[in-house]
Short mmCIF file of C-alpha atoms in Angstrom, two decimals:
data_model
loop_
_atom_site.label_atom_id
_atom_site.label_comp_id
_atom_site.label_asym_id
_atom_site.label_seq_id
_atom_site.Cartn_x
_atom_site.Cartn_y
_atom_site.Cartn_z
CA MET A 278 0.00 0.00 0.00
CA LYS A 279 1.02 3.62 -0.48
CA PRO A 280 0.18 6.70 1.62
CA THR A 281 -2.89 8.44 0.26
CA ASP A 282 -4.11 11.99 0.39
CA PRO A 283 -7.50 12.02 2.22
CA LEU A 284 -9.14 13.82 -0.68
CA ASP A 285 -7.83 11.26 -3.20
CA SER A 286 -9.07 8.43 -0.99
CA ARG A 287 -12.53 9.94 -0.70
CA GLN A 288 -12.77 10.57 -4.44
CA LEU A 289 -11.72 7.00 -5.22
CA THR A 290 -14.23 5.68 -2.69
CA GLU A 291 -16.99 7.78 -4.23
CA HIS A 292 -16.05 6.36 -7.63
CA PHE A 293 -16.35 2.83 -6.30
CA PHE A 294 -19.55 3.74 -4.47
CA ARG A 295 -21.17 4.54 -7.81
CA LYS A 296 -19.50 1.81 -9.84
CA GLU A 297 -19.52 -1.09 -7.38
CA TYR A 298 -22.46 -0.35 -5.09
CA GLY A 299 -25.10 -2.23 -7.05
CA LYS A 300 -22.76 -5.09 -7.82
CA ILE A 301 -21.95 -5.69 -4.15
CA VAL A 302 -25.57 -5.31 -3.04
CA SER A 303 -26.58 -7.93 -5.62
CA VAL A 304 -23.95 -10.41 -4.43
CA VAL A 305 -24.84 -9.90 -0.76
CA THR A 306 -28.58 -10.25 -1.45
CA ARG A 307 -27.90 -13.69 -2.88
CA TYR A 308 -27.01 -14.83 0.64
CA ILE A 309 -29.45 -12.95 2.85
CA GLY A 310 -32.52 -12.92 0.59
CA THR A 311 -34.57 -10.30 -1.22
CA HIS A 312 -36.66 -9.68 1.90
CA ASN A 313 -33.47 -8.38 3.50
CA VAL A 314 -32.33 -6.10 0.67
CA GLN A 315 -32.27 -3.13 3.07
CA THR A 316 -29.79 -5.07 5.20
CA ALA A 317 -27.70 -5.76 2.09
CA GLU A 318 -27.59 -2.02 1.40
CA ASP A 319 -26.61 -1.35 5.01
CA ILE A 320 -23.75 -3.83 4.70
CA VAL A 321 -22.45 -2.11 1.57
CA GLN A 322 -22.77 1.32 3.21
CA GLU A 323 -20.77 0.05 6.17
CA THR A 324 -18.17 -1.40 3.81
CA LEU A 325 -17.71 1.89 2.00
CA LEU A 326 -17.50 3.88 5.23
CA LYS A 327 -14.82 1.50 6.43
CA ALA A 328 -12.98 1.96 3.12
CA VAL A 329 -12.90 5.73 3.60
CA ASP A 330 -11.39 5.39 7.06
CA HIS A 331 -9.02 2.50 6.31
CA TRP A 332 -7.68 3.89 3.04
CA GLN A 333 -7.04 7.29 4.56
CA GLN A 334 -5.05 5.69 7.37
CA ASN A 335 -3.26 2.96 5.44
CA GLY A 336 -3.33 3.97 1.81
CA ILE A 337 -5.28 2.62 -1.15
CA PRO A 338 -4.82 -1.14 -1.63
CA GLU A 339 -3.42 -2.46 -4.91
CA ASN A 340 -6.78 -4.02 -5.75
CA PRO A 341 -9.48 -1.75 -4.27
CA GLN A 342 -12.32 -3.77 -5.79
CA ALA A 343 -11.15 -7.00 -4.18
CA TRP A 344 -10.73 -5.17 -0.86
CA LEU A 345 -14.33 -3.95 -1.01
CA TYR A 346 -15.75 -7.39 -1.84
CA THR A 347 -13.71 -9.11 0.87
CA THR A 348 -14.81 -6.57 3.46
CA ALA A 349 -18.46 -6.81 2.37
CA LYS A 350 -18.20 -10.61 2.49
CA ASN A 351 -16.89 -10.48 6.07
CA HIS A 352 -19.62 -8.07 7.12
CA THR A 353 -22.23 -10.38 5.61
CA LEU A 354 -20.80 -13.37 7.44
CA ASN A 355 -20.98 -11.45 10.70
CA VAL A 356 -24.61 -10.57 10.07
CA LEU A 357 -25.47 -14.17 9.26
CA LYS A 358 -23.68 -15.50 12.33
CA ARG A 359 -25.10 -12.99 14.80
CA LYS A 360 -28.56 -12.71 13.19
CA LYS A 361 -27.99 -9.03 13.88
CA TYR A 362 -30.95 -7.90 11.82
CA GLU A 363 -33.27 -10.81 12.71
CA LEU A 364 -32.99 -12.34 9.27
CA GLN A 365 -35.86 -14.60 8.37
CA TYR A 366 -34.88 -18.06 7.23
CA GLU A 367 -36.88 -21.24 6.88
CA SER A 368 -34.49 -23.17 9.08
CA GLN A 369 -31.23 -23.04 10.98
CA LEU A 370 -29.84 -25.54 8.46
CA LYS A 371 -30.50 -23.13 5.60
CA LEU A 372 -28.75 -20.35 7.50
CA GLU A 373 -25.70 -22.53 8.14
CA HIS A 374 -25.60 -23.58 4.48
CA LYS A 375 -25.54 -19.93 3.41
CA GLN A 376 -22.66 -19.24 5.80
CA VAL A 377 -20.56 -22.08 4.38
CA GLU A 378 -21.37 -21.07 0.81
CA LEU A 379 -20.41 -17.47 1.49
CA GLU A 380 -17.15 -18.44 3.21
CA GLN A 381 -16.14 -20.36 0.06
CA LEU A 382 -17.27 -17.64 -2.32
CA GLN A 383 -14.84 -16.65 -5.08
CA ILE A 384 -15.69 -13.30 -6.68
CA SER A 385 -15.58 -13.15 -10.48
CA ASP A 386 -17.00 -10.90 -13.19
CA ASP A 387 -19.35 -13.68 -14.31
CA LEU A 388 -20.70 -14.15 -10.79
CA ILE A 389 -21.23 -10.40 -10.35
CA ASN A 390 -23.07 -10.14 -13.67
CA ASP A 391 -25.27 -13.13 -12.80
CA GLU A 392 -26.23 -11.63 -9.45
CA GLN A 393 -26.96 -8.24 -11.00
CA LEU A 394 -29.13 -9.93 -13.61
CA LYS A 395 -31.16 -11.61 -10.86
CA MET A 396 -31.44 -8.32 -8.99
CA MET A 397 -32.84 -6.66 -12.13
CA PHE A 398 -35.69 -9.17 -12.23
CA VAL A 399 -36.22 -8.74 -8.49
CA CYS A 400 -36.47 -4.93 -8.75
CA CYS A 401 -38.85 -5.24 -11.72
CA HIS A 402 -41.16 -7.82 -10.15
CA PRO A 403 -44.78 -7.30 -11.35
CA SER A 404 -45.95 -6.77 -7.75
CA ILE A 405 -43.87 -3.57 -7.54
CA SER A 406 -45.19 -0.32 -9.03
CA GLU A 407 -43.42 1.17 -12.04
CA ASN A 408 -42.19 4.23 -10.11
CA SER A 409 -40.80 2.05 -7.35
CA GLN A 410 -39.17 -0.29 -9.89
CA ILE A 411 -37.19 2.59 -11.40
CA ALA A 412 -36.29 3.99 -7.98
CA LEU A 413 -35.07 0.57 -6.80
CA ILE A 414 -32.94 0.06 -9.91
CA LEU A 415 -31.36 3.51 -9.57
CA LYS A 416 -30.68 3.05 -5.85
CA ILE A 417 -29.78 -0.63 -5.61
CA LEU A 418 -28.28 -1.45 -9.01
CA CYS A 419 -26.84 1.92 -10.07
CA GLY A 420 -25.75 3.34 -6.72
CA PHE A 421 -27.42 6.73 -7.12
CA SER A 422 -28.19 8.69 -3.98
CA ILE A 423 -31.76 9.62 -3.09
CA THR A 424 -30.94 13.25 -3.88
CA GLU A 425 -29.63 12.35 -7.35
CA ILE A 426 -32.72 10.26 -8.08
CA ALA A 427 -34.95 13.12 -6.95
CA ASN A 428 -33.07 15.51 -9.25
CA ALA A 429 -33.49 13.11 -12.16
CA PHE A 430 -37.25 12.92 -11.64
CA PHE A 431 -37.86 16.59 -10.81
CA THR A 432 -39.27 15.61 -7.45
CA THR A 433 -38.38 15.73 -3.77
CA THR A 434 -36.18 13.39 -1.78
CA GLU A 435 -39.24 12.65 0.35
CA THR A 436 -41.14 11.36 -2.69
CA ILE A 437 -38.24 9.14 -3.80
CA ASN A 438 -37.77 7.84 -0.26
CA LYS A 439 -41.45 6.86 -0.16
CA ARG A 440 -41.11 5.01 -3.46
CA LEU A 441 -38.09 3.14 -2.12
CA VAL A 442 -39.90 2.31 1.13
CA ARG A 443 -42.86 0.91 -0.83
CA GLY A 444 -40.57 -1.06 -3.12
CA ARG A 445 -38.57 -2.55 -0.26
CA LYS A 446 -41.78 -3.43 1.55
CA GLN A 447 -42.88 -5.42 -1.51
CA LEU A 448 -39.52 -7.16 -1.55
CA ARG A 449 -40.05 -8.15 2.09
CA THR A 450 -43.62 -9.36 1.74
CA ALA A 451 -43.92 -10.76 -1.79
CA GLU A 452 -41.48 -13.64 -1.22
CA ILE A 453 -39.61 -12.83 -4.43
CA SER A 454 -36.96 -15.45 -5.08
CA PHE A 455 -33.47 -14.30 -6.00
CA GLU A 456 -33.26 -16.11 -9.30
CA ILE A 457 -33.99 -15.69 -12.99
CA PRO A 458 -37.76 -16.29 -13.39
CA LYS A 459 -39.01 -19.35 -15.23
CA ASN A 460 -41.32 -17.26 -17.41
CA ILE A 461 -38.38 -15.19 -18.55
CA SER A 462 -39.95 -13.70 -21.69
CA GLU A 463 -42.75 -11.92 -19.85
CA SER A 464 -40.41 -10.78 -17.08
CA LEU A 465 -37.81 -9.63 -19.62
CA ASP A 466 -40.40 -7.36 -21.25
CA ILE A 467 -40.97 -5.61 -17.91
CA VAL A 468 -37.25 -5.26 -17.22
CA LEU A 469 -36.54 -3.81 -20.67
CA LYS A 470 -39.46 -1.40 -20.37
CA THR A 471 -38.24 -0.19 -16.97
CA ILE A 472 -34.68 0.29 -18.18
CA TYR A 473 -35.92 2.12 -21.28
CA LEU A 474 -37.84 4.50 -19.00
CA LEU A 475 -34.63 4.96 -17.05
CA PHE A 476 -32.74 5.78 -20.26
CA ASN A 477 -35.41 8.26 -21.32
CA GLU A 478 -35.10 10.02 -17.97
CA GLY A 479 -31.43 10.50 -18.79
CA TYR A 480 -31.95 11.41 -22.43
CA SER A 481 -34.68 13.95 -21.74
CA PRO A 482 -33.42 17.48 -22.34
CA SER A 483 -35.41 18.88 -19.44
CA GLN A 484 -32.87 18.12 -16.71
CA GLN A 485 -30.33 20.81 -15.94
CA ASN A 486 -27.78 18.50 -14.30
CA LYS A 487 -26.22 17.16 -17.49
CA VAL A 488 -23.65 14.94 -15.76
CA ILE A 489 -26.22 12.93 -13.85
CA ARG A 490 -28.44 12.67 -16.91
CA TYR A 491 -25.65 11.17 -19.02
CA ASP A 492 -24.82 8.78 -16.19
CA LEU A 493 -28.42 7.55 -16.30
CA CYS A 494 -28.05 6.76 -20.01
CA LEU A 495 -24.79 4.90 -19.47
CA GLU A 496 -26.23 2.90 -16.55
CA ALA A 497 -29.25 1.89 -18.64
CA ILE A 498 -26.95 0.70 -21.43
CA ARG A 499 -24.76 -1.22 -18.96
CA LEU A 500 -27.77 -3.05 -17.49
CA VAL A 501 -29.15 -4.12 -20.88
CA GLU A 502 -25.71 -5.34 -21.95
CA ILE A 503 -25.74 -7.66 -18.93
CA LEU A 504 -29.07 -9.03 -20.19
CA ALA A 505 -27.80 -9.38 -23.76
CA LYS A 506 -24.69 -11.30 -22.73
CA ASN A 507 -26.39 -13.78 -20.38
CA GLU A 508 -26.63 -17.33 -21.70
CA ASN A 509 -29.87 -18.04 -19.82
CA ILE A 510 -31.71 -15.59 -22.05
CA LYS A 511 -32.18 -17.28 -25.41
CA GLN A 512 -34.38 -14.76 -27.23
CA LYS A 513 -32.26 -11.61 -27.26
CA SER A 514 -33.66 -9.65 -30.19
CA ASP A 515 -35.48 -7.15 -27.96
CA ALA A 516 -32.39 -6.62 -25.82
CA PHE A 517 -30.25 -6.07 -28.92
CA ALA A 518 -32.86 -3.70 -30.35
CA LEU A 519 -33.03 -1.65 -27.15
CA LEU A 520 -29.23 -1.47 -27.03
CA ALA A 521 -29.21 -0.27 -30.63
CA LEU A 522 -31.80 2.38 -29.85
CA MET A 523 -30.00 3.61 -26.74
CA TYR A 524 -26.54 3.69 -28.36
CA LEU A 525 -27.83 5.54 -31.43
CA ASN A 526 -29.66 8.09 -29.31
CA ALA A 527 -26.76 8.47 -26.87
CA ALA A 528 -24.47 9.15 -29.85
CA ARG A 529 -26.27 12.49 -30.30
CA PHE A 530 -26.27 13.39 -26.61
CA GLU A 531 -23.46 15.97 -26.66
CA ALA A 532 -24.95 17.87 -29.60
CA ARG A 533 -28.40 18.23 -28.06
CA SER A 534 -27.60 21.14 -25.76
CA GLU A 535 -25.21 24.04 -25.43
CA ASP A 536 -24.85 26.23 -22.33
CA GLY A 537 -28.03 24.71 -20.97
CA THR A 538 -30.01 25.46 -24.14
CA ILE A 539 -31.69 22.72 -26.18
CA ILE A 540 -30.43 22.38 -29.76
CA GLU A 541 -33.04 20.94 -32.14
CA MET A 542 -31.87 18.19 -34.47
CA HIS A 543 -31.88 20.29 -37.63
CA LYS A 544 -29.54 22.77 -35.93
CA GLN A 545 -27.17 20.28 -34.30
CA ASN A 546 -23.49 20.15 -35.16
CA ARG A 547 -23.21 16.62 -36.47
CA GLU A 548 -19.47 16.61 -35.96
CA LEU A 549 -20.28 16.35 -32.24
CA TRP A 550 -22.15 13.09 -32.77
CA ASN A 551 -20.21 10.19 -31.24
CA LEU A 552 -19.18 7.88 -34.09
CA SER A 553 -18.06 5.10 -31.74
CA LEU A 554 -21.46 4.93 -30.01
CA MET A 555 -23.16 5.17 -33.39
CA ASN A 556 -21.23 2.18 -34.71
CA LYS A 557 -22.14 0.14 -31.63
CA GLY A 558 -25.77 0.99 -32.21
CA ILE A 559 -25.60 -0.12 -35.85
CA MET A 560 -23.85 -3.34 -34.79
CA TYR A 561 -26.61 -4.21 -32.32
CA LEU A 562 -29.27 -3.27 -34.87
CA HIS A 563 -27.77 -5.82 -37.29
CA GLN A 564 -27.91 -8.44 -34.52
CA THR A 565 -31.67 -8.00 -34.19
CA THR A 566 -32.08 -9.55 -37.63
CA GLN A 567 -30.81 -12.93 -36.36
CA GLU A 568 -34.29 -13.66 -34.99
CA ASN A 569 -37.40 -13.45 -37.15
CA THR A 570 -39.13 -10.86 -34.97
CA VAL A 571 -40.11 -7.23 -35.20
CA SER A 572 -40.42 -5.10 -32.08
CA VAL A 573 -41.12 -1.51 -31.09
CA TYR A 574 -37.49 -1.11 -30.01
CA GLN A 575 -36.26 -2.42 -33.36
CA ILE A 576 -38.41 0.02 -35.34
CA LEU A 577 -37.44 2.97 -33.13
CA ALA A 578 -33.76 2.00 -33.44
CA THR A 579 -34.06 1.83 -37.22
CA ILE A 580 -35.63 5.29 -37.26
CA SER A 581 -32.80 6.58 -35.09
CA GLY A 582 -30.32 4.87 -37.41
CA HIS A 583 -31.70 6.80 -40.38
CA HIS A 584 -31.20 10.05 -38.51
CA CYS A 585 -27.64 9.12 -37.50
CA THR A 586 -26.51 8.07 -40.97
CA ALA A 587 -28.08 10.96 -42.90
CA PRO A 588 -25.48 13.45 -44.24
CA ASN A 589 -27.71 16.31 -43.04
CA PHE A 590 -31.22 16.92 -41.76
CA GLU A 591 -32.88 17.64 -45.10
CA GLU A 592 -31.29 14.61 -46.79
CA THR A 593 -32.69 12.26 -44.18
CA ASN A 594 -34.59 9.36 -45.72
CA TRP A 595 -38.00 10.67 -44.65
CA GLU A 596 -39.88 8.23 -46.88
CA ALA A 597 -38.30 5.29 -45.06
CA ILE A 598 -38.96 6.87 -41.66
CA LEU A 599 -42.62 7.49 -42.54
CA LEU A 600 -42.98 3.85 -43.57
CA LEU A 601 -41.38 2.75 -40.29
CA TYR A 602 -43.88 4.83 -38.33
CA ASP A 603 -46.68 3.12 -40.25
CA HIS A 604 -45.27 -0.22 -39.10
CA LEU A 605 -44.88 1.12 -35.56
CA LEU A 606 -48.57 2.02 -35.46
CA GLU A 607 -49.39 -1.64 -36.05
CA LEU A 608 -47.59 -2.48 -32.80
CA GLN A 609 -48.14 0.65 -30.74
CA ASP A 610 -51.00 2.84 -31.90
CA THR A 611 -50.84 5.74 -29.43
CA PRO A 612 -51.47 9.48 -29.84
CA LEU A 613 -47.79 10.22 -29.20
CA VAL A 614 -46.65 7.84 -31.94
CA ARG A 615 -49.13 9.44 -34.33
CA LEU A 616 -47.87 12.87 -33.29
CA ASN A 617 -44.27 11.88 -34.07
CA ARG A 618 -45.38 10.38 -37.39
CA CYS A 619 -46.67 13.79 -38.49
CA ILE A 620 -43.09 15.08 -38.76
CA PRO A 621 -41.91 12.70 -41.53
CA LEU A 622 -45.39 12.97 -43.06
CA ALA A 623 -44.90 16.72 -43.43
CA LYS A 624 -41.43 16.18 -44.88
CA VAL A 625 -42.78 13.76 -47.48
CA LYS A 626 -46.17 15.25 -48.31
CA GLY A 627 -45.86 18.85 -47.18
CA ASN A 628 -46.61 20.88 -44.07
CA THR A 629 -50.31 21.12 -44.88
CA ALA A 630 -50.58 17.34 -44.70
CA GLY A 631 -48.85 17.46 -41.32
CA ILE A 632 -51.24 20.16 -40.06
CA ASP A 633 -54.29 18.22 -41.26
CA ALA A 634 -53.05 15.01 -39.59
CA LEU A 635 -52.48 16.84 -36.29
CA GLN A 636 -55.93 18.40 -36.34
CA GLU A 637 -57.48 15.00 -37.05
CA LEU A 638 -55.47 13.51 -34.17
CA LYS A 639 -56.66 16.26 -31.84
CA GLY A 640 -60.25 15.36 -32.64
CA THR A 641 -59.79 11.70 -31.71
CA SER A 642 -57.56 11.95 -28.61
CA ASP A 643 -56.54 14.19 -25.73
CA ILE A 644 -53.19 15.01 -27.37
CA GLY A 645 -54.25 18.67 -27.41
CA ASN A 646 -53.45 18.76 -23.69
CA HIS A 647 -49.77 18.02 -24.42
CA TYR A 648 -47.39 20.88 -25.16
CA LEU A 649 -45.62 18.84 -27.87
CA PHE A 650 -48.79 18.85 -29.96
CA HIS A 651 -48.88 22.63 -30.07
CA ALA A 652 -45.09 22.93 -30.49
CA THR A 653 -45.18 20.58 -33.50
CA LEU A 654 -48.16 22.36 -35.00
CA ALA A 655 -46.38 25.68 -34.52
CA GLU A 656 -43.36 24.39 -36.42
CA PHE A 657 -45.51 23.50 -39.43
CA HIS A 658 -47.13 26.93 -39.36
CA ILE A 659 -43.69 28.57 -39.15
CA GLN A 660 -42.62 26.65 -42.26
CA GLU A 661 -45.74 27.90 -44.02
CA ASN A 662 -45.18 31.50 -42.78
CA ASN A 663 -48.47 31.41 -40.87
CA THR A 664 -47.20 33.83 -38.22
CA LEU A 665 -50.44 34.33 -36.30
CA ASP A 666 -51.22 30.61 -36.07
CA ALA A 667 -47.62 29.80 -35.14
CA THR A 668 -47.65 32.43 -32.39
CA SER A 669 -50.91 31.15 -30.97
CA CYS A 670 -49.63 27.55 -30.95
CA LEU A 671 -46.35 28.46 -29.26
CA GLN A 672 -48.13 30.47 -26.58
CA ARG A 673 -50.39 27.50 -25.91
CA ALA A 674 -47.35 25.17 -25.78
CA VAL A 675 -45.65 27.42 -23.22
CA SER A 676 -48.76 27.44 -21.05
CA LEU A 677 -48.90 23.61 -21.03
CA CYS A 678 -45.17 22.94 -20.61
CA THR A 679 -43.93 22.17 -17.09
CA ASN A 680 -40.14 22.07 -17.37
CA THR A 681 -37.86 25.09 -17.54
CA ARG A 682 -35.58 24.11 -20.40
CA ASP A 683 -38.39 23.30 -22.83
CA ILE A 684 -40.17 26.53 -21.88
CA GLU A 685 -36.99 28.48 -22.62
CA LEU A 686 -36.74 26.86 -26.07
CA LEU A 687 -40.39 27.60 -26.85
CA GLU A 688 -40.10 31.21 -25.69
CA LYS A 689 -36.92 31.70 -27.70
CA LYS A 690 -38.72 30.45 -30.81
CA LEU A 691 -41.72 32.64 -29.97
CA ASN A 692 -39.49 35.72 -29.70
CA THR A 693 -38.12 35.11 -33.18
CA ILE A 694 -41.69 35.39 -34.50
CA VAL A 695 -42.83 38.19 -32.20
CA PRO A 696 -39.66 40.13 -31.21
CA ILE A 697 -39.63 41.62 -27.73
CA THR A 698 -40.06 45.41 -27.94
#
């Protein structure tokens, strides 16, 4: 070991807290059960606190990760032996078996990935609400603090804490086994949906803390890659498709904002698009063709792929994108999908066709209560030089919008039509 500056030690510990937290919690939960997941988190917290103190006094060990896992393992053994937290087991024999198994445990990347995979299915159990599922994944698997999760969801720490309390209560009472479910296809759909929601929280331009938002995207990608690489999951097309979608969207992340201001796609500097992430997305998109299936993720990824590979906005293959939206409607006919379809429709058939389609949609759904409806309609009117209609639509969009960054974009566009005097 080498002497370590206290600040360096704390920074390294914080790095491991984020990177290793969920991995260690997953491994520990294997031995104390999902009903004791709070205890598993307590063990990891105690491990990390000990790391801060020990590393400051004695220096950072050559293999910090191994040090953390060994310490967490010893803490877990102590809990099992002392029944410190009144762990519930079916029998004393089962408890003793867990102790022996843990004592002989050899940590490996494969074991960590397997335990994290099981924890994903645990956190996304159907008995747990969607909000609590996402909160549990962010806290348990990704190592985010309650404050960071609250920031990501534009809510209070009290709200997130309540979601976590409800989720942990379900883990205690629902007798959820720590294993990959037998009906893996149905459970996989729920897990992918939850992780996609997590990614969208990160990709959304409405959050001001850009660092945390990008971390959410990367964590979502990391979790789906664990799913895609696991041999127990045979049908992987949906996982590959979601990875393709997330990589292709993440490739444009850096170009989507500047100095806190949203940059619309047609104004983005495409040189800022990440070619490496783009190539990974295309690679995973090709892998989806190995199975004879078509999914929502696959269609959305293909649409994103057209945007990424177009030389510029106007030369985008809008005809292909419009056709893809037609296919998407066969799988997911929602007002929001129809709203998004109006954009390539206007590119192919003209802004008037886009306006007509939006007005028809408004008459058959409640999409008129969403600010994006009015913002999209305003854009078509701007293209047609319908200044009065565009102004009215933008004003309505501002009144319906609830997040600061989108309001700023809408007001900026409004001021270009009606300059401030």
